[in-house]
Amino acid sequence: MKLLAIESSCDETAAALVEDGRIILKNEVVSQIPVHERYGGVVPEIASRCHIEAIEPLVERALGGIVPDAIAVTYAPGLIGALLVGVNYAKALAFALDRPLIPVHHLRGHVASNYLCHPDLKPPFTALIASGGHSHIVRVNSYTDYEILGKTRDDAAGEAFDKSARILGLGYPGGPKIQKAAEGGNPNAIVFPQVHFKDAPYDFSFSGVKTAVVNYAHTAKQRGEEINAPDLAASFTKAVCEVLTEKSVLAAKNTTGRLVLAGGVSANRDLRALMESECKREGIELYLPRPDLCGDNAAMIGAQGYYEYLAGNVAKSDLNAYATMPVDAPTF
Ligand code: KG4
Ligand code: ZN
């Protein structure tokens, strides 16, 4: 079964053709980073307009003349105006081609990016989803049955990376810039806070580390001291990656014995290295998405869309987009 998948939840317009949820036939992405860069972050209204401009030629390129068997689209969560561009386009195409329309949750898509690079991977497993807007530890019981074990109580991990990069004047998006800045830095130079909750071992909190970076930079400025950016970036990365690793490895150990990483932050080199060593030590089977599939793309939506279709999760033409939607909510 060949699925056309469309993703437009944030600042990437993407379209892909995916076979049986596992094989990427085409994977097209148009990034809006150059457009938003000058504002230091995503401007929602501009993002919507860019999606409108990009979507038509992008879908044509992804299809390459093929008529798909079904159309999958990200319907939640994300920027509402951005999501609506993809959802409306997918609705119109599904109607015109008389094909099923499959709504896909963006975070489930991130998890599904692993199905595209690990042919043997099947639920049940435990997953860490760390993106720009979410930080979740979930138990994936089946392809479409999610259980939230823990989540952030304030900021997402990616958000902390983006904010810290802004403070250091490194620009947007912050994750890759912090990773670059951290090269050669001393991760033990500054001790940043790591939050743990007694009653909720899998919950996160990243607003404290974010504020600590802000305070550190302000204090240095007031004293007229130069900030050592590599040391700060490396110390910040260590604080965030240790917490992400510790909690998700513990969750995997206490549940399925298998850990899957997903979302933009899973591209982080230090996080991947730490996860690999900790999982090896604890005897946990670790699955990392291919670096080029960590960020937003449509192939992952096509992968999850296939399994949503098999579970009977097909939408009617009244499908709406939603800015927020829990990852464990039944699709329809
Ligand atoms: O999953 P994603 O591409 O989009 C959302 O669904 O939010 O995640 C984007 C987030 C951003 O916060 C970005 O700074 C972060 O992922 N990110 C990284 C890296 N690459 C992207 N964070 C840390 N290290 C990276 N190499
Ligand atoms: Zn994403």
Short mmCIF file of C-alpha atoms and ligand atoms in Angstrom, two decimals:
data_model
loop_
_atom_site.label_atom_id
_atom_site.label_comp_id
_atom_site.label_asym_id
_atom_site.label_seq_id
_atom_site.Cartn_x
_atom_site.Cartn_y
_atom_site.Cartn_z
CA MET A 1 0.00 0.00 0.00
CA LYS A 2 1.45 3.36 -1.08
CA LEU A 3 0.60 6.26 1.20
CA LEU A 4 1.04 9.91 0.37
CA ALA A 5 1.86 11.70 3.62
CA ILE A 6 1.69 15.42 4.31
CA GLU A 7 3.23 17.26 7.29
CA SER A 8 2.85 20.99 7.97
CA SER A 9 2.62 21.33 11.75
CA CYS A 10 5.45 23.84 12.27
CA ASP A 11 8.23 25.23 10.07
CA GLU A 12 8.80 22.41 7.57
CA THR A 13 6.44 21.67 4.69
CA ALA A 14 6.88 18.01 3.87
CA ALA A 15 5.39 15.37 1.58
CA ALA A 16 6.41 11.74 1.21
CA LEU A 17 5.42 8.50 -0.45
CA VAL A 18 5.75 5.51 1.88
CA GLU A 19 5.06 1.83 1.16
CA ASP A 20 3.46 -0.39 3.82
CA GLY A 21 4.63 1.88 6.65
CA ARG A 22 8.25 0.82 6.29
CA ILE A 23 9.76 1.83 2.95
CA ILE A 24 10.43 5.41 1.90
CA LEU A 25 9.81 5.85 -1.81
CA LYS A 26 10.05 9.67 -1.75
CA ASN A 27 10.71 12.11 1.06
CA GLU A 28 10.48 15.81 0.19
CA VAL A 29 10.97 18.65 2.68
CA VAL A 30 11.00 22.42 2.27
CA SER A 31 12.44 24.05 5.37
CA GLN A 32 11.40 27.55 6.41
CA ILE A 33 14.45 28.08 8.63
CA PRO A 34 15.95 30.82 6.39
CA VAL A 35 12.61 32.72 6.55
CA HIS A 36 12.22 32.57 10.35
CA GLU A 37 15.91 32.91 11.22
CA ARG A 38 15.86 36.70 11.24
CA TYR A 39 13.06 36.70 13.86
CA GLY A 40 14.89 34.27 16.17
CA GLY A 41 12.01 31.77 16.10
CA VAL A 42 8.97 30.60 14.16
CA VAL A 43 6.42 33.31 13.27
CA PRO A 44 3.13 31.37 12.99
CA GLU A 45 1.44 33.56 10.39
CA ILE A 46 4.49 33.52 8.13
CA ALA A 47 4.74 29.75 8.57
CA SER A 48 1.14 29.29 7.31
CA ARG A 49 1.82 31.40 4.23
CA CYS A 50 5.02 29.54 3.44
CA HIS A 51 3.17 26.20 3.69
CA ILE A 52 0.56 27.42 1.21
CA GLU A 53 3.28 28.42 -1.26
CA ALA A 54 5.26 25.21 -0.90
CA ILE A 55 2.65 22.45 -0.65
CA GLU A 56 1.46 22.01 -4.24
CA PRO A 57 4.82 21.49 -6.01
CA LEU A 58 6.06 19.47 -3.05
CA VAL A 59 3.18 16.97 -3.23
CA GLU A 60 3.62 16.69 -7.01
CA ARG A 61 7.30 15.89 -6.51
CA ALA A 62 6.51 13.29 -3.83
CA LEU A 63 3.93 11.59 -6.04
CA GLY A 64 5.97 11.69 -9.24
CA GLY A 65 2.83 10.81 -11.23
CA ILE A 66 1.77 7.92 -8.95
CA VAL A 67 -1.81 7.81 -7.64
CA PRO A 68 -1.54 6.94 -3.92
CA ASP A 69 -3.73 4.30 -2.22
CA ALA A 70 -4.44 6.64 0.72
CA ILE A 71 -3.52 10.06 2.06
CA ALA A 72 -2.13 10.55 5.57
CA VAL A 73 -1.84 13.98 7.17
CA THR A 74 -0.66 15.46 10.46
CA TYR A 75 -3.82 16.80 12.13
CA ALA A 76 -2.38 17.62 15.62
CA PRO A 77 -0.61 19.02 17.58
CA GLY A 78 1.12 22.10 16.19
CA LEU A 79 0.55 25.64 14.97
CA ILE A 80 -3.11 25.70 14.06
CA GLY A 81 -2.78 27.84 10.91
CA ALA A 82 0.12 25.69 9.70
CA LEU A 83 -1.71 22.40 10.39
CA LEU A 84 -4.81 23.63 8.56
CA VAL A 85 -2.86 24.07 5.32
CA GLY A 86 -1.86 20.39 5.27
CA VAL A 87 -5.21 19.11 6.53
CA ASN A 88 -7.22 21.07 3.96
CA TYR A 89 -4.91 20.09 1.13
CA ALA A 90 -5.11 16.42 2.14
CA LYS A 91 -8.89 16.57 2.45
CA ALA A 92 -9.27 18.05 -1.03
CA LEU A 93 -6.89 15.51 -2.58
CA ALA A 94 -8.54 12.56 -0.83
CA PHE A 95 -11.93 13.73 -2.11
CA ALA A 96 -10.66 14.34 -5.65
CA LEU A 97 -8.89 10.96 -5.87
CA ASP A 98 -11.57 9.13 -3.85
CA ARG A 99 -8.99 7.73 -1.45
CA PRO A 100 -9.09 7.23 2.35
CA LEU A 101 -7.93 10.15 4.50
CA ILE A 102 -5.84 9.14 7.52
CA PRO A 103 -5.25 11.57 10.41
CA VAL A 104 -1.88 11.18 12.14
CA HIS A 105 -0.74 12.57 15.51
CA HIS A 106 2.59 14.35 15.00
CA LEU A 107 4.31 12.76 18.02
CA ARG A 108 3.23 9.26 17.01
CA GLY A 109 4.80 10.13 13.67
CA HIS A 110 8.11 10.92 15.37
CA VAL A 111 8.04 7.51 17.05
CA ALA A 112 7.19 5.88 13.70
CA SER A 113 10.32 7.36 12.10
CA ASN A 114 12.00 4.39 13.78
CA TYR A 115 9.89 1.90 11.78
CA LEU A 116 11.57 3.30 8.66
CA CYS A 117 15.08 2.46 9.82
CA HIS A 118 14.56 -0.58 12.07
CA PRO A 119 12.66 -3.25 10.10
CA ASP A 120 12.52 -5.53 13.16
CA LEU A 121 11.01 -2.91 15.51
CA LYS A 122 7.44 -3.63 16.62
CA PRO A 123 5.50 -2.58 19.75
CA PRO A 124 5.48 -3.04 22.68
CA PHE A 125 8.33 -0.71 23.59
CA THR A 126 9.02 2.36 25.71
CA ALA A 127 9.81 5.66 23.97
CA LEU A 128 11.27 9.04 24.78
CA ILE A 129 9.72 11.74 22.61
CA ALA A 130 11.75 14.95 22.88
CA SER A 131 10.86 17.72 20.45
CA GLY A 132 10.52 21.50 20.40
CA GLY A 133 7.13 21.45 22.09
CA HIS A 134 6.98 18.12 23.97
CA SER A 135 8.99 15.87 26.26
CA HIS A 136 7.19 12.59 26.97
CA ILE A 137 8.06 9.12 28.12
CA VAL A 138 5.45 6.77 26.70
CA ARG A 139 4.69 3.09 26.64
CA VAL A 140 3.70 2.05 23.12
CA ASN A 141 1.52 -1.01 23.67
CA SER A 142 0.55 -1.38 20.03
CA TYR A 143 1.06 0.83 16.96
CA THR A 144 -2.00 2.86 17.95
CA ASP A 145 -2.23 2.35 21.72
CA TYR A 146 -0.13 4.85 23.66
CA GLU A 147 0.19 5.25 27.42
CA ILE A 148 1.88 8.34 28.90
CA LEU A 149 4.29 7.36 31.69
CA GLY A 150 5.68 10.85 32.25
CA LYS A 151 5.97 14.26 30.65
CA THR A 152 7.38 17.70 31.20
CA ARG A 153 5.60 19.87 33.72
CA ASP A 154 6.75 23.06 32.02
CA ASP A 155 9.14 23.53 29.07
CA ALA A 156 10.10 20.90 26.53
CA ALA A 157 13.74 19.84 26.20
CA GLY A 158 13.97 21.32 22.70
CA GLU A 159 12.55 24.60 23.99
CA ALA A 160 15.37 24.75 26.57
CA PHE A 161 17.92 24.21 23.79
CA ASP A 162 16.31 26.93 21.66
CA LYS A 163 16.16 29.45 24.53
CA SER A 164 19.73 28.79 25.64
CA ALA A 165 20.98 29.25 22.07
CA ARG A 166 19.15 32.58 21.88
CA ILE A 167 20.77 33.74 25.12
CA LEU A 168 24.18 32.84 23.74
CA GLY A 169 23.32 34.72 20.54
CA LEU A 170 23.65 31.53 18.48
CA GLY A 171 20.33 31.86 16.64
CA TYR A 172 17.55 29.46 15.68
CA PRO A 173 17.01 26.53 15.74
CA GLY A 174 18.96 26.19 18.95
CA GLY A 175 19.63 22.45 19.20
CA PRO A 176 22.14 22.07 16.36
CA LYS A 177 23.79 25.42 17.28
CA ILE A 178 24.26 24.38 20.93
CA GLN A 179 25.63 21.01 19.80
CA LYS A 180 28.20 22.79 17.61
CA ALA A 181 29.07 25.32 20.33
CA ALA A 182 29.55 22.52 22.89
CA GLU A 183 32.36 20.95 20.86
CA GLY A 184 35.54 21.22 22.89
CA GLY A 185 33.65 22.67 25.88
CA ASN A 186 33.99 21.32 29.42
CA PRO A 187 30.67 19.69 30.45
CA ASN A 188 31.68 19.93 34.12
CA ALA A 189 32.51 23.66 34.05
CA ILE A 190 29.07 24.78 35.32
CA VAL A 191 26.62 22.73 37.37
CA PHE A 192 23.09 23.31 36.07
CA PRO A 193 19.99 22.05 37.93
CA GLN A 194 18.48 18.64 37.24
CA VAL A 195 14.93 18.19 38.49
CA HIS A 196 13.50 14.97 39.94
CA PHE A 197 10.04 14.37 41.39
CA LYS A 198 9.65 11.87 44.21
CA ASP A 199 6.11 10.89 43.25
CA ALA A 200 6.61 10.96 39.47
CA PRO A 201 9.97 9.48 38.45
CA TYR A 202 9.31 9.89 34.71
CA ASP A 203 8.22 13.55 34.76
CA PHE A 204 10.54 16.30 33.55
CA SER A 205 11.02 19.98 34.29
CA PHE A 206 13.33 22.09 32.13
CA SER A 207 12.30 25.64 33.07
CA GLY A 208 14.85 25.65 35.92
CA VAL A 209 17.83 24.86 33.72
CA LYS A 210 16.62 27.43 31.19
CA THR A 211 16.39 30.12 33.87
CA ALA A 212 19.80 29.10 35.24
CA VAL A 213 21.33 29.72 31.81
CA VAL A 214 19.62 33.14 31.65
CA ASN A 215 20.87 34.06 35.13
CA TYR A 216 24.38 32.84 34.37
CA ALA A 217 24.54 34.98 31.22
CA HIS A 218 23.10 38.09 32.97
CA THR A 219 25.49 37.80 35.91
CA ALA A 220 28.47 37.48 33.58
CA LYS A 221 27.28 40.52 31.62
CA GLN A 222 26.84 42.62 34.77
CA ARG A 223 30.33 41.73 35.90
CA GLY A 224 31.69 42.55 32.46
CA GLU A 225 32.95 38.98 32.10
CA GLU A 226 33.14 37.14 28.81
CA ILE A 227 30.99 33.97 28.67
CA ASN A 228 32.83 30.80 27.72
CA ALA A 229 30.23 29.60 25.19
CA PRO A 230 31.65 26.09 24.65
CA ASP A 231 31.74 25.45 28.43
CA LEU A 232 28.23 26.81 28.92
CA ALA A 233 26.82 24.86 25.95
CA ALA A 234 28.54 21.64 27.06
CA SER A 235 27.42 22.01 30.70
CA PHE A 236 23.83 22.78 29.68
CA THR A 237 23.78 19.81 27.29
CA LYS A 238 25.08 17.53 30.02
CA ALA A 239 22.37 18.64 32.48
CA VAL A 240 19.54 18.09 29.97
CA CYS A 241 20.85 14.86 28.43
CA GLU A 242 21.55 13.20 31.77
CA VAL A 243 17.99 13.80 32.96
CA LEU A 244 16.48 12.61 29.68
CA THR A 245 18.64 9.48 29.73
CA GLU A 246 18.28 8.60 33.40
CA LYS A 247 14.48 8.78 33.38
CA SER A 248 13.86 7.05 30.09
CA VAL A 249 16.31 4.23 30.80
CA LEU A 250 14.62 3.71 34.18
CA ALA A 251 11.19 3.68 32.51
CA ALA A 252 12.37 1.15 29.91
CA LYS A 253 13.90 -1.00 32.63
CA ASN A 254 10.64 -1.01 34.60
CA THR A 255 8.41 -1.68 31.60
CA THR A 256 9.36 -3.23 28.24
CA GLY A 257 13.16 -3.48 28.35
CA ARG A 258 13.30 -1.64 25.02
CA LEU A 259 13.82 2.07 24.46
CA VAL A 260 13.03 4.05 21.30
CA LEU A 261 14.13 7.67 20.85
CA ALA A 262 12.05 10.14 18.86
CA GLY A 263 11.77 13.88 18.07
CA GLY A 264 14.18 16.62 17.06
CA VAL A 265 16.28 16.43 20.24
CA SER A 266 17.09 12.77 19.53
CA ALA A 267 19.47 14.09 16.82
CA ASN A 268 21.73 15.35 19.60
CA ARG A 269 25.11 13.64 19.43
CA ASP A 270 25.76 13.74 23.18
CA LEU A 271 22.30 12.41 23.99
CA ARG A 272 22.73 9.51 21.56
CA ALA A 273 26.15 8.63 22.99
CA LEU A 274 24.91 8.76 26.59
CA MET A 275 21.82 6.69 25.76
CA GLU A 276 23.98 4.09 24.06
CA SER A 277 26.33 3.69 27.02
CA GLU A 278 23.56 3.68 29.65
CA CYS A 279 21.34 1.24 27.76
CA LYS A 280 24.31 -1.07 27.25
CA ARG A 281 25.07 -0.92 30.97
CA GLU A 282 21.45 -1.66 31.93
CA GLY A 283 20.85 -4.31 29.27
CA ILE A 284 18.19 -2.22 27.48
CA GLU A 285 17.67 -2.64 23.73
CA LEU A 286 18.03 0.86 22.20
CA TYR A 287 16.59 2.11 18.91
CA LEU A 288 17.74 5.48 17.55
CA PRO A 289 16.13 7.14 14.54
CA ARG A 290 18.42 7.89 11.59
CA PRO A 291 19.69 11.47 12.08
CA ASP A 292 17.92 12.72 8.93
CA LEU A 293 14.59 11.35 10.26
CA CYS A 294 14.81 12.95 13.74
CA GLY A 295 13.41 16.33 12.67
CA ASP A 296 10.01 16.96 11.13
CA ASN A 297 9.41 15.01 7.93
CA ALA A 298 6.46 13.43 6.13
CA ALA A 299 7.90 9.91 5.79
CA MET A 300 7.30 9.37 9.51
CA ILE A 301 3.66 10.45 9.04
CA GLY A 302 3.34 7.93 6.22
CA ALA A 303 4.79 5.21 8.46
CA GLN A 304 2.36 5.88 11.32
CA GLY A 305 -0.47 6.53 8.85
CA TYR A 306 -0.20 2.96 7.56
CA TYR A 307 -0.75 1.54 11.04
CA GLU A 308 -3.57 3.99 11.80
CA TYR A 309 -5.21 2.81 8.57
CA LEU A 310 -4.84 -0.85 9.56
CA ALA A 311 -6.47 0.02 12.91
CA GLY A 312 -9.44 1.56 11.06
CA ASN A 313 -8.58 5.15 11.91
CA VAL A 314 -9.89 6.83 8.80
CA ALA A 315 -11.31 10.38 8.83
CA LYS A 316 -14.30 11.85 7.08
CA SER A 317 -14.22 15.10 5.15
CA ASP A 318 -15.05 17.04 8.35
CA LEU A 319 -11.56 16.33 9.75
CA ASN A 320 -10.28 19.32 11.72
CA ALA A 321 -6.80 20.34 12.91
CA TYR A 322 -5.99 20.73 16.62
CA ALA A 323 -3.23 22.81 18.21
CA THR A 324 -3.13 20.43 21.17
CA MET A 325 -4.03 16.75 21.43
CA PRO A 326 -2.71 14.19 23.91
CA VAL A 327 -0.61 11.49 22.28
CA ASP A 328 -2.65 8.78 24.03
CA ALA A 329 -6.03 10.08 22.78
CA PRO A 330 -7.81 7.58 20.54
CA THR A 331 -7.46 8.80 16.96
CA PHE A 332 -11.17 8.48 16.03
O1 KG4 B 1 10.69 17.30 16.45
P1 KG4 B 1 11.12 18.62 15.99
O2 KG4 B 1 11.90 18.71 14.70
O3 KG4 B 1 9.91 19.59 15.87
C1 KG4 B 1 8.89 19.62 16.80
O4 KG4 B 1 7.96 18.78 16.66
O5 KG4 B 1 8.99 20.45 17.73
O6 KG4 B 1 12.00 19.23 17.16
C2 KG4 B 1 12.58 20.48 17.05
C3 KG4 B 1 13.42 20.68 18.28
C4 KG4 B 1 13.97 22.09 18.39
O7 KG4 B 1 13.74 22.56 19.69
C5 KG4 B 1 15.44 21.90 18.07
O8 KG4 B 1 16.25 22.87 18.72
C6 KG4 B 1 15.69 20.52 18.62
O9 KG4 B 1 14.55 19.79 18.25
N1 KG4 B 1 16.90 19.92 18.03
C7 KG4 B 1 17.98 19.57 18.75
C8 KG4 B 1 18.96 19.12 17.81
N2 KG4 B 1 18.42 19.20 16.57
C9 KG4 B 1 17.15 19.69 16.73
N3 KG4 B 1 18.22 19.63 20.07
C10 KG4 B 1 19.42 19.22 20.51
N4 KG4 B 1 20.42 18.80 19.68
C11 KG4 B 1 20.23 18.73 18.35
N5 KG4 B 1 21.21 18.32 17.54
ZN ZN B 2 8.19 17.41 15.36
#
